[in-house]
Coordinates of C-alpha atoms and ligand atoms in Angstrom, one line a residue:
M1 CA 1.9 7.7 -4.2
T2 CA 2.8 6.6 -7.7
Q3 CA 0.1 6.2 -10.3
A4 CA 0.4 2.4 -10.2
A5 CA 0.1 2.4 -6.4
Q6 CA -2.9 4.6 -6.6
E7 CA -4.5 2.3 -9.1
L8 CA -3.8 -0.7 -6.8
A9 CA -5.3 1.1 -3.8
R10 CA -8.4 1.9 -5.8
T11 CA -8.8 -1.7 -6.9
A12 CA -8.2 -3.0 -3.4
S13 CA -10.8 -0.6 -1.9
K14 CA -13.4 -2.1 -4.3
A15 CA -12.4 -5.6 -3.5
V16 CA -14.8 -8.1 -1.9
P17 CA -13.1 -10.0 1.0
Y18 CA -13.0 -13.8 0.7
P19 CA -15.3 -15.7 1.3
D20 CA -18.3 -13.8 0.1
S21 CA -21.3 -15.5 -1.4
K22 CA -21.9 -12.4 -3.6
S23 CA -18.4 -12.4 -5.0
H24 CA -17.7 -13.1 -8.7
S25 CA -15.6 -16.1 -7.7
A26 CA -18.6 -17.6 -5.8
E27 CA -20.9 -16.8 -8.7
L28 CA -18.5 -18.5 -11.2
Y29 CA -18.2 -21.5 -8.8
E30 CA -22.0 -21.9 -8.9
R31 CA -21.9 -21.9 -12.7
A32 CA -18.9 -24.2 -12.9
L33 CA -20.4 -26.8 -10.6
R34 CA -23.1 -27.4 -13.1
V35 CA -20.6 -28.4 -15.8
M36 CA -17.4 -29.4 -14.0
P37 CA -16.8 -31.6 -11.0
G38 CA -15.4 -29.4 -8.2
G39 CA -15.9 -26.4 -10.5
N40 CA -12.4 -26.6 -12.0
S41 CA -9.8 -28.8 -13.7
R42 CA -7.2 -28.8 -11.0
T43 CA -7.1 -30.6 -7.6
T44 CA -4.7 -29.1 -5.2
V45 CA -5.9 -25.6 -5.3
F46 CA -9.5 -26.6 -4.7
F47 CA -10.8 -25.5 -1.2
P48 CA -14.1 -24.8 0.3
P49 CA -16.3 -22.8 0.2
Y50 CA -15.2 -22.0 -3.3
P51 CA -11.9 -21.7 -5.2
I52 CA -10.7 -18.2 -6.3
Y53 CA -11.0 -17.6 -10.0
A54 CA -8.1 -15.8 -11.6
E55 CA -8.4 -12.8 -14.0
R56 CA -4.8 -11.7 -14.7
A57 CA -1.3 -11.9 -13.4
L58 CA 2.1 -10.2 -13.7
G59 CA 5.4 -11.2 -12.2
S60 CA 4.7 -12.6 -8.8
R61 CA 1.2 -11.1 -8.5
V62 CA -2.2 -12.4 -9.5
W63 CA -5.6 -10.6 -9.5
D64 CA -8.7 -12.5 -9.1
V65 CA -12.1 -11.9 -10.8
D66 CA -13.1 -9.6 -7.9
G67 CA -10.0 -7.4 -8.4
I68 CA -8.2 -8.7 -5.3
E69 CA -4.4 -8.8 -5.7
R70 CA -2.4 -11.6 -4.2
I71 CA 1.2 -12.8 -4.2
D72 CA 1.3 -16.1 -6.2
F73 CA 3.4 -18.5 -4.2
I74 CA 2.4 -21.4 -6.4
N75 CA 3.7 -20.0 -9.7
N76 CA 1.7 -22.7 -11.5
Y77 CA 3.6 -25.4 -9.7
S78 CA 7.0 -24.0 -10.7
S79 CA 6.3 -23.9 -14.5
L80 CA 6.5 -20.1 -14.1
I81 CA 10.0 -19.9 -12.7
H82 CA 10.3 -16.5 -14.5
G83 CA 7.0 -15.2 -13.1
H84 CA 3.7 -14.5 -14.8
N85 CA 3.5 -13.0 -18.3
H86 CA 7.2 -12.2 -18.7
P87 CA 7.3 -9.7 -21.6
K88 CA 9.9 -11.7 -23.6
I89 CA 7.7 -14.8 -23.5
V90 CA 4.5 -12.9 -24.3
E91 CA 6.2 -11.3 -27.2
A92 CA 7.4 -14.7 -28.5
I93 CA 4.0 -16.2 -28.2
V94 CA 2.3 -13.3 -29.9
E95 CA 4.8 -13.3 -32.8
Q96 CA 4.4 -17.1 -33.1
A97 CA 0.6 -16.9 -33.0
H98 CA 0.6 -14.6 -36.0
R99 CA 2.6 -17.1 -38.0
L100 CA 1.5 -20.6 -36.9
L101 CA -0.7 -21.9 -34.0
S102 CA -0.7 -25.6 -34.6
I103 CA 0.4 -27.9 -37.3
S104 CA 1.2 -31.5 -38.0
L105 CA 4.5 -30.7 -39.7
P106 CA 7.7 -30.3 -37.6
T107 CA 8.9 -26.7 -37.1
R108 CA 12.1 -24.8 -36.7
E109 CA 11.1 -23.9 -33.2
E110 CA 10.6 -27.5 -32.2
V111 CA 14.2 -28.3 -33.4
G112 CA 15.4 -25.2 -31.5
L113 CA 14.0 -26.2 -28.2
A114 CA 15.2 -29.8 -28.6
E115 CA 18.7 -28.4 -29.2
I116 CA 18.5 -26.3 -26.1
L117 CA 17.4 -29.2 -23.9
T118 CA 20.0 -31.6 -25.3
E119 CA 22.6 -29.0 -24.6
R120 CA 21.4 -28.4 -21.0
M121 CA 20.7 -31.9 -19.9
P122 CA 23.8 -34.2 -19.8
A123 CA 21.9 -37.4 -20.2
V124 CA 19.6 -36.2 -22.9
D125 CA 20.9 -36.9 -26.4
Q126 CA 17.5 -36.7 -28.1
V127 CA 14.0 -35.6 -27.1
R128 CA 10.4 -36.1 -28.2
F129 CA 7.8 -33.5 -27.2
C130 CA 4.4 -34.2 -25.7
N131 CA 2.0 -32.0 -23.8
S132 CA 2.5 -32.5 -20.0
G133 CA 4.8 -33.9 -17.4
T134 CA 2.4 -36.8 -17.0
E135 CA 2.8 -37.7 -20.6
G136 CA 6.6 -37.3 -20.4
V137 CA 6.7 -39.8 -17.5
M138 CA 4.3 -42.2 -19.2
F139 CA 6.5 -42.3 -22.3
T140 CA 9.7 -42.8 -20.3
I141 CA 8.0 -45.8 -18.6
K142 CA 6.8 -47.1 -21.9
A143 CA 10.2 -46.7 -23.5
A144 CA 11.9 -48.5 -20.6
R145 CA 9.5 -51.4 -20.8
A146 CA 9.8 -51.7 -24.6
F147 CA 13.6 -51.4 -24.6
T148 CA 14.1 -54.0 -21.9
G149 CA 11.2 -56.3 -22.7
R150 CA 10.3 -56.3 -19.0
A151 CA 7.3 -55.1 -17.1
K152 CA 8.2 -53.9 -13.6
I153 CA 8.8 -50.3 -12.7
A154 CA 10.1 -49.3 -9.3
K155 CA 9.1 -46.0 -7.8
V156 CA 9.6 -44.2 -4.5
E157 CA 6.9 -44.4 -1.9
G158 CA 5.0 -41.1 -1.7
A159 CA 6.6 -39.7 -4.9
Y160 CA 4.3 -37.9 -7.4
H161 CA 4.9 -38.5 -11.1
G162 CA 1.6 -37.3 -12.6
S163 CA -1.7 -39.1 -13.2
G164 CA -0.6 -42.2 -15.1
D165 CA -1.4 -45.7 -13.6
T166 CA 2.1 -46.6 -12.5
A167 CA 2.8 -43.0 -11.4
S168 CA -0.3 -43.1 -9.2
V169 CA 0.9 -46.0 -7.1
S170 CA 1.5 -45.3 -3.3
V171 CA 1.4 -41.5 -3.8
N172 CA -0.7 -40.6 -0.8
P173 CA -2.4 -43.8 0.5
S174 CA -4.3 -44.2 3.7
S175 CA -1.8 -45.1 6.5
A176 CA -3.6 -48.4 7.1
L177 CA -2.3 -49.5 3.6
W178 CA 1.3 -48.4 3.9
G179 CA 2.7 -51.8 4.9
D180 CA 6.1 -52.4 6.2
P181 CA 8.3 -49.2 5.9
E182 CA 11.2 -51.3 4.8
T183 CA 9.2 -53.1 2.1
P184 CA 6.3 -50.6 1.3
A185 CA 3.1 -52.0 -0.2
S186 CA 2.1 -51.1 -3.8
V187 CA -1.1 -49.2 -3.2
V188 CA -2.9 -48.7 -6.5
G189 CA -4.8 -45.5 -7.3
A190 CA -8.6 -45.7 -8.0
G191 CA -9.3 -46.6 -11.6
S192 CA -5.8 -48.0 -12.4
G193 CA -5.5 -51.2 -14.4
P194 CA -5.5 -54.6 -12.7
G195 CA -1.8 -55.3 -13.4
T196 CA -0.6 -52.0 -11.9
A197 CA 0.1 -53.4 -8.4
V198 CA 2.1 -56.4 -9.7
D199 CA 4.1 -54.3 -12.1
T200 CA 4.9 -51.4 -9.8
I201 CA 7.5 -52.0 -7.1
V202 CA 7.6 -49.4 -4.3
I203 CA 10.9 -48.5 -2.7
P204 CA 11.6 -46.4 0.5
M205 CA 13.1 -43.0 -0.2
N206 CA 16.8 -42.6 0.6
D207 CA 16.9 -46.1 2.3
V208 CA 19.9 -47.5 0.4
E209 CA 20.0 -51.0 2.0
N210 CA 16.3 -51.8 1.8
T211 CA 15.9 -50.4 -1.7
R212 CA 18.9 -52.4 -2.9
R213 CA 17.4 -55.5 -1.5
I214 CA 14.0 -54.9 -3.1
L215 CA 15.6 -54.1 -6.5
R216 CA 17.7 -57.3 -6.4
Q217 CA 14.6 -59.4 -5.5
N218 CA 12.9 -58.0 -8.6
A219 CA 15.9 -57.7 -10.8
K220 CA 14.8 -60.3 -13.4
G221 CA 11.6 -58.5 -14.4
L222 CA 12.7 -54.9 -13.7
A223 CA 12.3 -52.6 -16.7
G224 CA 13.2 -49.4 -14.8
V225 CA 13.4 -47.3 -11.7
I226 CA 11.9 -43.8 -11.7
I227 CA 13.1 -41.2 -9.3
D228 CA 12.2 -37.5 -8.8
P229 CA 15.4 -36.2 -7.3
L230 CA 13.4 -33.5 -5.3
V231 CA 10.3 -35.2 -4.0
K232 CA 8.0 -32.4 -3.0
N233 CA 5.4 -34.7 -1.4
L234 CA 8.1 -35.9 1.0
G235 CA 8.7 -32.4 2.5
Y236 CA 11.2 -31.4 -0.2
V237 CA 13.7 -33.9 1.1
P238 CA 16.1 -34.4 -1.8
A239 CA 17.3 -37.8 -2.9
T240 CA 20.8 -38.3 -1.5
A241 CA 23.7 -38.8 -3.9
E242 CA 24.4 -42.1 -2.2
F243 CA 20.8 -43.3 -2.9
V244 CA 20.8 -42.2 -6.5
Q245 CA 24.2 -43.7 -7.1
M246 CA 23.0 -47.0 -5.7
L247 CA 20.0 -46.8 -8.1
R248 CA 22.4 -46.1 -11.0
D249 CA 24.6 -49.1 -10.0
E250 CA 21.7 -51.5 -9.4
T251 CA 19.9 -50.7 -12.6
K252 CA 23.1 -51.0 -14.6
A253 CA 23.9 -54.3 -13.1
C254 CA 20.5 -55.9 -13.9
G255 CA 20.0 -54.2 -17.3
A256 CA 17.1 -52.0 -16.2
M257 CA 16.7 -48.3 -17.1
L258 CA 17.2 -45.5 -14.6
I259 CA 14.6 -42.8 -15.2
F260 CA 14.9 -39.3 -13.8
D261 CA 11.6 -37.5 -13.6
E262 CA 12.9 -34.0 -13.9
V263 CA 9.5 -32.4 -14.5
Y264 CA 10.0 -30.6 -11.2
S265 CA 13.7 -31.0 -10.3
M266 CA 15.0 -29.5 -13.6
R267 CA 15.0 -26.1 -12.0
L268 CA 17.5 -27.2 -9.4
G269 CA 20.3 -26.2 -11.8
F270 CA 21.0 -25.2 -15.4
N271 CA 21.7 -28.8 -16.1
G272 CA 18.9 -30.1 -14.0
A273 CA 19.2 -32.4 -11.1
Q274 CA 21.3 -34.8 -13.2
G275 CA 23.9 -32.0 -13.7
A276 CA 23.8 -31.1 -10.0
L277 CA 24.2 -34.8 -8.9
G278 CA 26.6 -35.7 -11.6
I279 CA 24.7 -38.9 -12.3
K280 CA 23.3 -39.8 -15.7
P281 CA 20.0 -41.6 -16.0
D282 CA 19.1 -43.5 -19.2
L283 CA 15.8 -41.7 -19.7
T284 CA 14.5 -38.3 -18.5
A285 CA 11.0 -37.0 -18.3
M286 CA 10.6 -33.2 -18.6
G287 CA 7.8 -30.6 -18.4
K288 CA 6.9 -27.4 -16.6
I289 CA 9.7 -24.8 -17.0
I290 CA 10.7 -26.0 -20.5
G291 CA 7.5 -24.5 -22.0
G292 CA 7.7 -21.0 -20.6
G293 CA 4.4 -21.6 -18.8
L294 CA 2.5 -23.2 -21.7
P295 CA 1.4 -26.9 -21.9
V296 CA 4.4 -29.0 -22.7
G297 CA 6.2 -32.2 -21.8
A298 CA 9.1 -34.3 -23.2
V299 CA 10.8 -37.6 -23.0
G300 CA 14.5 -37.6 -23.5
G301 CA 17.4 -39.9 -23.1
R302 CA 20.2 -42.0 -24.6
R303 CA 20.3 -41.9 -28.4
D304 CA 20.3 -45.8 -28.7
I305 CA 17.0 -45.9 -26.6
M306 CA 15.4 -42.8 -28.3
T307 CA 15.9 -44.2 -31.8
H308 CA 13.6 -47.1 -30.7
I309 CA 10.8 -44.5 -30.4
A310 CA 8.4 -43.9 -33.4
P311 CA 8.8 -43.0 -36.2
L312 CA 12.2 -44.8 -36.4
G313 CA 11.3 -47.6 -34.0
P314 CA 8.5 -49.6 -32.6
I315 CA 7.7 -47.6 -29.4
Y316 CA 4.7 -45.6 -30.4
Q317 CA 4.7 -42.0 -29.2
A318 CA 2.7 -39.2 -30.7
G319 CA 0.2 -36.5 -30.0
T320 CA -2.0 -34.1 -32.0
L321 CA -0.5 -31.1 -30.2
S322 CA 3.0 -32.4 -29.4
G323 CA 5.7 -29.9 -30.1
N324 CA 3.0 -27.2 -30.4
P325 CA 4.6 -24.1 -32.0
L326 CA 3.3 -21.8 -29.2
A327 CA 4.6 -23.9 -26.4
V328 CA 8.1 -24.5 -28.0
S329 CA 8.4 -20.8 -28.9
A330 CA 7.6 -19.9 -25.3
G331 CA 10.1 -22.5 -24.1
I332 CA 12.8 -21.0 -26.4
A333 CA 12.1 -17.4 -25.2
S334 CA 12.1 -18.5 -21.5
S335 CA 15.4 -20.4 -21.8
P336 CA 17.8 -17.4 -21.6
L337 CA 15.8 -16.2 -18.5
V338 CA 17.0 -19.3 -16.7
S339 CA 20.7 -19.0 -17.8
P340 CA 23.5 -20.5 -15.7
L341 CA 24.0 -17.0 -14.2
V342 CA 20.7 -17.1 -12.3
Y343 CA 21.3 -20.5 -10.9
P344 CA 23.8 -20.0 -8.0
W345 CA 21.2 -18.3 -5.8
R346 CA 18.4 -20.7 -6.9
L347 CA 20.5 -23.6 -5.8
R348 CA 21.1 -21.9 -2.4
A349 CA 17.3 -21.2 -2.2
A350 CA 16.6 -24.9 -2.9
S351 CA 19.0 -26.0 -0.2
Y352 CA 17.4 -23.6 2.3
H353 CA 14.0 -25.1 1.5
C354 CA 15.3 -28.6 2.1
A355 CA 17.0 -27.7 5.4
R356 CA 13.6 -26.3 6.7
A357 CA 11.7 -29.4 5.6
Ligands
PLP401 C1 7.8 -34.7 -10.4 C2 6.6 -34.5 -11.3 N1 6.4 -35.4 -12.3 C3 5.3 -35.3 -13.1 C4 4.4 -34.3 -12.9 C5 3.2 -34.2 -13.8 O1 3.3 -33.1 -14.6 P1 2.0 -32.4 -15.3 O2 1.3 -31.8 -14.2 O3 2.6 -31.4 -16.3 O4 1.3 -33.5 -15.9 C6 4.6 -33.4 -11.8 C7 3.6 -32.3 -11.6 O5 3.6 -31.6 -10.6 C8 5.7 -33.5 -11.0 O6 6.0 -32.6 -10.0

């Protein structure tokens, strides 16, 4: 037995099996419930009787506060495409932390990551950073509305685009509210503003004819159509090239913006889903893998639209921690780890996933 294996065996022998009311996770949960609803800040990993609290991680493994080792199949929802605590990313973060944690001025690193993204993503001439995929989506929607002077956004029924009002429409509503499958109802999430249902059009995924009809019916007021080319909530069924091409054609014809939410799908290829599909959106929301595992988001797109965003244009977009030096440095360090060389098998893996769904 190697030394590492012996250490693992020792840790495992001391481990308390889940669930155990005397475990450190259970104890932390009790403490957390007093100060946080549900005892944590996430939603999908919450499960009774208590969520597992993490202590450390490396590569594909995570150790909880009770010393139990597990394989992490979630990988922080794909933001850790390179695994936990990759040494090159940790090194870049430590080096950056010694120089500059946070600042209002722009940095060399921010420019560097913007250069990498504009090189990778065919439809991204320019980018602005924010702090999450949710924000990236919100800013693409805001840009589409401001640029077109229209209000309506079309989204796929069941698609998740983060926690914004428009994004929360018809994500996972009760089946009693679904409406006609060919003209899905706009089911607004709790707490969204009163105009959300009127301004959010819901389209059926991969249904070319019915979506075309809905878009044409709303063409006059349509600011944009947002699509995640790999909708995980729909069993990882990818958007068909025919469906996305129809969205491209219809938005172009009525002067609306086509928005790709590539927060999740960007890992489908070195040039994102837009590169894999060969279809260029007007605006792209990004997040997750572009920050090496640190909090990050971005809005990108055509230069003529992006120059309407602050500070050059009237579309206000900013954030105290936007373009944070640690996040962009981690993003730069992670970029060579997802070079074109590693993508052929990842694409095959994605197709395999889709075929099983
Ligand atoms: C397609 C898509 N868009 C947006 C988001 C929101 O990103 P974030 O969780 O960074 O706010 C997610 C998160 O899972 C996503 O999968």
